[in-house]
Amino acid sequence: MKKAVGIAGTVAAAALLLTACGSDGDDDKKDTSKDTSSASSAPAEGGADAKVSGTYVAKSGDEAVILSINGKKAILMAGKHICDGEYADMGGKMLMLKCADGNTDRSAGKVTPSADGKTLTVDWDALAKNDTFTRTTSPSDLPSGIPTSLPSGLPTDLPSGVPTGLPTG
């Protein structure tokens, strides 16, 4: 159970980062990506439709790779690399990502979703091996064998006296 909660937390963080971050800094323009007046599941100019939008997980070596796609936005966490960018149609569905640390292993790749929408494969331009991602909707959807331990070297000198009675609603 502890393992599933840890993985679910990581997946939730990826989804939160994708949906909450990425402002272009132009607050004067209307954000039409949040307009729910249309019931269509069609993608917005090359973005993901309902079949592809979601959070996915894959295993690469001994590391988990988490990918979240929402419309034209995408975020990927692979080991220590956190990358964000676009999911777009460039003569085929592509991920175009930029990693905060400058890593380019997963900066560009062709996306091929499965017919049932449960998996998608990314053929990365810079890697010899593809990543096959499994859609996650709950911890029970996660494939077995994904590491759940925290990386070594995390800070241990955390601040004390942090308020704990924060409002919840």
PDB file of C-alpha atoms in Angstrom, residues 11-89:
ATOM      1  CA  VAL A  11       1.776  10.713 -10.761  1.00  0.00           C
ATOM      2  CA  ALA A  12      -0.442  13.306  -9.079  1.00  0.00           C
ATOM      3  CA  ALA A  13       2.483  15.732  -8.919  1.00  0.00           C
ATOM      4  CA  ALA A  14       3.053  15.313 -12.651  1.00  0.00           C
ATOM      5  CA  ALA A  15      -0.600  15.971 -13.400  1.00  0.00           C
ATOM      6  CA  LEU A  16      -0.614  18.980 -11.078  1.00  0.00           C
ATOM      7  CA  LEU A  17       2.496  20.424 -12.692  1.00  0.00           C
ATOM      8  CA  LEU A  18       0.956  20.050 -16.124  1.00  0.00           C
ATOM      9  CA  THR A  19      -2.389  21.601 -15.302  1.00  0.00           C
ATOM     10  CA  ALA A  20      -1.227  24.328 -12.904  1.00  0.00           C
ATOM     11  CA  CYS A  21       1.986  25.528 -14.544  1.00  0.00           C
ATOM     12  CA  GLY A  22       2.944  26.895 -17.903  1.00  0.00           C
ATOM     13  CA  SER A  23       1.538  30.415 -17.919  1.00  0.00           C
ATOM     14  CA  ASP A  24       2.836  32.353 -20.868  1.00  0.00           C
ATOM     15  CA  GLY A  25       2.876  35.537 -18.802  1.00  0.00           C
ATOM     16  CA  ASP A  26       0.239  37.270 -20.962  1.00  0.00           C
ATOM     17  CA  ASP A  27      -2.613  37.603 -18.474  1.00  0.00           C
ATOM     18  CA  ASP A  28      -4.574  40.027 -20.679  1.00  0.00           C
ATOM     19  CA  LYS A  29      -5.563  37.353 -23.184  1.00  0.00           C
ATOM     20  CA  LYS A  30      -8.449  34.997 -22.561  1.00  0.00           C
ATOM     21  CA  ASP A  31      -7.379  31.430 -21.787  1.00  0.00           C
ATOM     22  CA  THR A  32      -9.631  29.470 -24.109  1.00  0.00           C
ATOM     23  CA  SER A  33      -8.111  26.120 -23.110  1.00  0.00           C
ATOM     24  CA  LYS A  34     -10.295  26.176 -19.991  1.00  0.00           C
ATOM     25  CA  ASP A  35     -13.491  27.068 -21.863  1.00  0.00           C
ATOM     26  CA  THR A  36     -15.926  24.246 -21.110  1.00  0.00           C
ATOM     27  CA  SER A  37     -18.786  25.616 -23.180  1.00  0.00           C
ATOM     28  CA  SER A  38     -18.102  23.056 -25.904  1.00  0.00           C
ATOM     29  CA  ALA A  39     -18.723  19.361 -25.258  1.00  0.00           C
ATOM     30  CA  SER A  40     -16.364  18.322 -28.049  1.00  0.00           C
ATOM     31  CA  SER A  41     -13.348  16.146 -27.280  1.00  0.00           C
ATOM     32  CA  ALA A  42     -11.541  17.383 -30.376  1.00  0.00           C
ATOM     33  CA  PRO A  43      -7.982  18.564 -29.885  1.00  0.00           C
ATOM     34  CA  ALA A  44      -7.165  22.258 -29.884  1.00  0.00           C
ATOM     35  CA  GLU A  45      -4.960  22.879 -32.944  1.00  0.00           C
ATOM     36  CA  GLY A  46      -2.850  19.759 -32.857  1.00  0.00           C
ATOM     37  CA  GLY A  47      -3.215  19.040 -29.155  1.00  0.00           C
ATOM     38  CA  ALA A  48      -4.337  15.840 -27.505  1.00  0.00           C
ATOM     39  CA  ASP A  49      -7.895  14.625 -27.737  1.00  0.00           C
ATOM     40  CA  ALA A  50      -9.613  12.772 -24.886  1.00  0.00           C
ATOM     41  CA  LYS A  51      -8.079   9.499 -26.111  1.00  0.00           C
ATOM     42  CA  VAL A  52      -4.505  10.724 -25.475  1.00  0.00           C
ATOM     43  CA  SER A  53      -4.907  13.315 -22.687  1.00  0.00           C
ATOM     44  CA  GLY A  54      -3.901  11.855 -19.356  1.00  0.00           C
ATOM     45  CA  THR A  55      -1.023  10.669 -17.219  1.00  0.00           C
ATOM     46  CA  TYR A  56       1.162   7.738 -18.240  1.00  0.00           C
ATOM     47  CA  VAL A  57       4.013   5.822 -16.663  1.00  0.00           C
ATOM     48  CA  ALA A  58       6.804   3.731 -18.164  1.00  0.00           C
ATOM     49  CA  LYS A  59       9.933   2.047 -16.880  1.00  0.00           C
ATOM     50  CA  SER A  60      13.339   2.761 -18.378  1.00  0.00           C
ATOM     51  CA  GLY A  61      16.104   0.704 -16.814  1.00  0.00           C
ATOM     52  CA  ASP A  62      15.547   1.094 -13.095  1.00  0.00           C
ATOM     53  CA  GLU A  63      13.827   4.493 -13.364  1.00  0.00           C
ATOM     54  CA  ALA A  64      10.187   5.469 -13.672  1.00  0.00           C
ATOM     55  CA  VAL A  65       9.303   7.790 -16.548  1.00  0.00           C
ATOM     56  CA  ILE A  66       6.107   9.766 -16.052  1.00  0.00           C
ATOM     57  CA  LEU A  67       4.400  11.619 -18.888  1.00  0.00           C
ATOM     58  CA  SER A  68       1.331  13.812 -18.617  1.00  0.00           C
ATOM     59  CA  ILE A  69      -0.422  15.294 -21.658  1.00  0.00           C
ATOM     60  CA  ASN A  70      -3.231  17.850 -21.544  1.00  0.00           C
ATOM     61  CA  GLY A  71      -4.239  19.470 -24.823  1.00  0.00           C
ATOM     62  CA  LYS A  72      -1.080  20.928 -26.343  1.00  0.00           C
ATOM     63  CA  LYS A  73       0.892  20.858 -23.075  1.00  0.00           C
ATOM     64  CA  ALA A  74       3.109  17.998 -21.937  1.00  0.00           C
ATOM     65  CA  ILE A  75       5.372  17.353 -18.965  1.00  0.00           C
ATOM     66  CA  LEU A  76       7.772  14.477 -18.465  1.00  0.00           C
ATOM     67  CA  MET A  77       9.723  13.320 -15.425  1.00  0.00           C
ATOM     68  CA  ALA A  78      12.491  10.817 -16.105  1.00  0.00           C
ATOM     69  CA  GLY A  79      14.846  10.188 -13.215  1.00  0.00           C
ATOM     70  CA  LYS A  80      16.248  13.580 -12.235  1.00  0.00           C
ATOM     71  CA  HIS A  81      15.107  15.240 -15.467  1.00  0.00           C
ATOM     72  CA  ILE A  82      11.951  17.359 -15.527  1.00  0.00           C
ATOM     73  CA  CYS A  83      10.898  18.452 -18.980  1.00  0.00           C
ATOM     74  CA  ASP A  84       7.940  20.393 -20.337  1.00  0.00           C
ATOM     75  CA  GLY A  85       6.756  21.486 -23.717  1.00  0.00           C
ATOM     76  CA  GLU A  86       4.245  20.678 -26.419  1.00  0.00           C
ATOM     77  CA  TYR A  87       2.276  17.780 -27.805  1.00  0.00           C
ATOM     78  CA  ALA A  88       1.618  18.863 -31.376  1.00  0.00           C
ATOM     79  CA  ASP A  89       0.869  17.677 -34.893  1.00  0.00           C
TER      80      ASP A  89
END
